[in-house]
């Protein structure tokens, strides 16, 4: 076997490059996978390298071959200059925001943002002198009206992970560039396989790799990928704060990533079939799936994304707790649990009317979010139909 040249690799499909990335069989004695390198101390070979601090690895917290393999793979997937690893998706959002903001700055955040990102901005960033304003996810180029002289960053998320509005990322980035503002996006829904924000000029792409990269509901991890202009600031903040994730969780994520494109394809197609079925069901008021016209931002989704992943919501044609409880308790294949992106299907109730501040969210029915796993679609549809019969 001979090695593909860098030029040959660059010409290959993303799926192929993902199978090759972060592997070096000469360094792993021919074994296919890099093992979890456990270690705090790294010893230097001689006094000269110790005095100069010049060693490939300096200290466990600063990186090891396992973390480096994941960083390489993820940067390849997102088209980034570099990636840092954080101990959760929430920690990745926090690290990225701290990396680009300072006291006195103003931050624009989408009203559809992941709730703990909102609470981080309101509780922690506010305490350090950063003010956040929330914007309508459908604002598009109209975001220009919200920009102040001290606006430093815009935090997007597309689609929102409960309500699924799809933002016009290129329109927002166009305005941000005009004003020298850094743009960040929580890209957990799509991963770099279905959407590559950095290709559209976004500076920082964040992923709760707990979801699809991990893929098996057994690891918490966050990844921050950034372009050449922004990566040094993020890397420095990550290092200064002592952020670190143990090698076993990094190993599990690398393992999950090798099958992620396949899982996304399967779960994305299955979720769309389930969504179409629910859209025609008399007990369902509305389906919020970005590949269906009933979802705000559907046209933008069809323009910018390669396809849907396996998460969407629907609105029950019922307003009362009793109906929601009867529906959820009747499900046999959908577990009730937060998080998503795993191989097993999940259903959770949500109420976005309680925390929105920039937009009024009035769904006229109770919201249920589904994670579609790898079970057979016919079984999932039969399970949902049975439970909807109880509403
Ligand atoms: C789950 C999630 C996060 C946070 O990830 P954790 O690993 O649970 O901290 C961030 N953003 C989105 C969109 C998520 O779904």
Short mmCIF file of N, CA and C and ligand atoms in Angstrom, two decimals, residues 88-91 93 114 117 157 161 186 188 208 210-211 220-221 339-340 369, ligand 1:
data_model
loop_
_atom_site.label_atom_id
_atom_site.label_comp_id
_atom_site.label_asym_id
_atom_site.label_seq_id
_atom_site.Cartn_x
_atom_site.Cartn_y
_atom_site.Cartn_z
N UNK A 88 -17.42 19.75 27.22
CA UNK A 88 -18.85 19.63 26.88
C UNK A 88 -19.15 20.64 25.79
N UNK A 89 -20.33 20.51 25.18
CA UNK A 89 -20.73 21.49 24.18
C UNK A 89 -20.95 22.86 24.82
N UNK A 90 -21.53 22.87 26.02
CA UNK A 90 -21.76 24.14 26.72
C UNK A 90 -20.43 24.83 26.99
N UNK A 91 -19.43 24.05 27.40
CA UNK A 91 -18.10 24.62 27.66
C UNK A 91 -17.45 25.13 26.38
N UNK A 93 -19.12 26.48 23.80
CA UNK A 93 -19.77 27.77 23.52
C UNK A 93 -19.16 28.85 24.42
N UNK A 114 -29.37 27.85 21.94
CA UNK A 114 -29.39 26.81 22.97
C UNK A 114 -29.46 27.48 24.34
N UNK A 117 -26.50 28.53 26.52
CA UNK A 117 -25.67 29.61 25.96
C UNK A 117 -26.26 30.96 26.37
N UNK A 157 -27.16 30.34 15.46
CA UNK A 157 -27.39 28.89 15.57
C UNK A 157 -28.40 28.55 14.49
N UNK A 161 -32.29 24.48 17.91
CA UNK A 161 -32.41 23.05 18.21
C UNK A 161 -33.73 22.67 18.90
N UNK A 186 -23.32 28.03 16.44
CA UNK A 186 -23.45 26.69 17.02
C UNK A 186 -23.94 25.79 15.89
N UNK A 188 -24.14 22.45 15.82
CA UNK A 188 -24.36 21.10 16.32
C UNK A 188 -25.34 20.30 15.46
N UNK A 208 -21.48 20.74 19.70
CA UNK A 208 -21.65 19.87 20.86
C UNK A 208 -21.44 18.45 20.33
N UNK A 210 -20.95 15.89 21.70
CA UNK A 210 -21.76 14.97 22.49
C UNK A 210 -22.83 14.32 21.61
N UNK A 211 -23.31 15.06 20.60
CA UNK A 211 -24.46 14.64 19.82
C UNK A 211 -24.00 13.70 18.69
N UNK A 220 -19.51 13.20 26.72
CA UNK A 220 -19.77 14.65 26.64
C UNK A 220 -18.50 15.31 26.12
N UNK A 221 -18.63 16.11 25.06
CA UNK A 221 -17.46 16.77 24.46
C UNK A 221 -17.93 17.94 23.59
N UNK A 339 -30.53 15.87 25.40
CA UNK A 339 -29.47 15.48 24.48
C UNK A 339 -30.08 14.74 23.30
N UNK A 340 -29.26 14.46 22.29
CA UNK A 340 -29.74 13.86 21.05
C UNK A 340 -28.53 13.47 20.21
N UNK A 369 -40.07 17.55 20.83
CA UNK A 369 -38.91 17.39 19.96
C UNK A 369 -38.53 15.92 19.86
C1 LIG B 1 -26.48 19.78 23.57
C2 LIG B 1 -26.19 21.07 22.95
C3 LIG B 1 -25.18 21.89 23.43
C4 LIG B 1 -24.39 21.56 24.68
O1 LIG B 1 -23.73 20.34 24.63
P1 LIG B 1 -23.35 19.55 25.98
O2 LIG B 1 -22.30 18.62 25.56
O3 LIG B 1 -24.61 18.89 26.45
O4 LIG B 1 -22.88 20.58 26.97
C5 LIG B 1 -24.90 23.06 22.76
N1 LIG B 1 -25.62 23.43 21.67
C6 LIG B 1 -26.61 22.67 21.18
C7 LIG B 1 -27.35 23.11 19.97
C8 LIG B 1 -26.94 21.47 21.80
O5 LIG B 1 -27.93 20.72 21.33
#
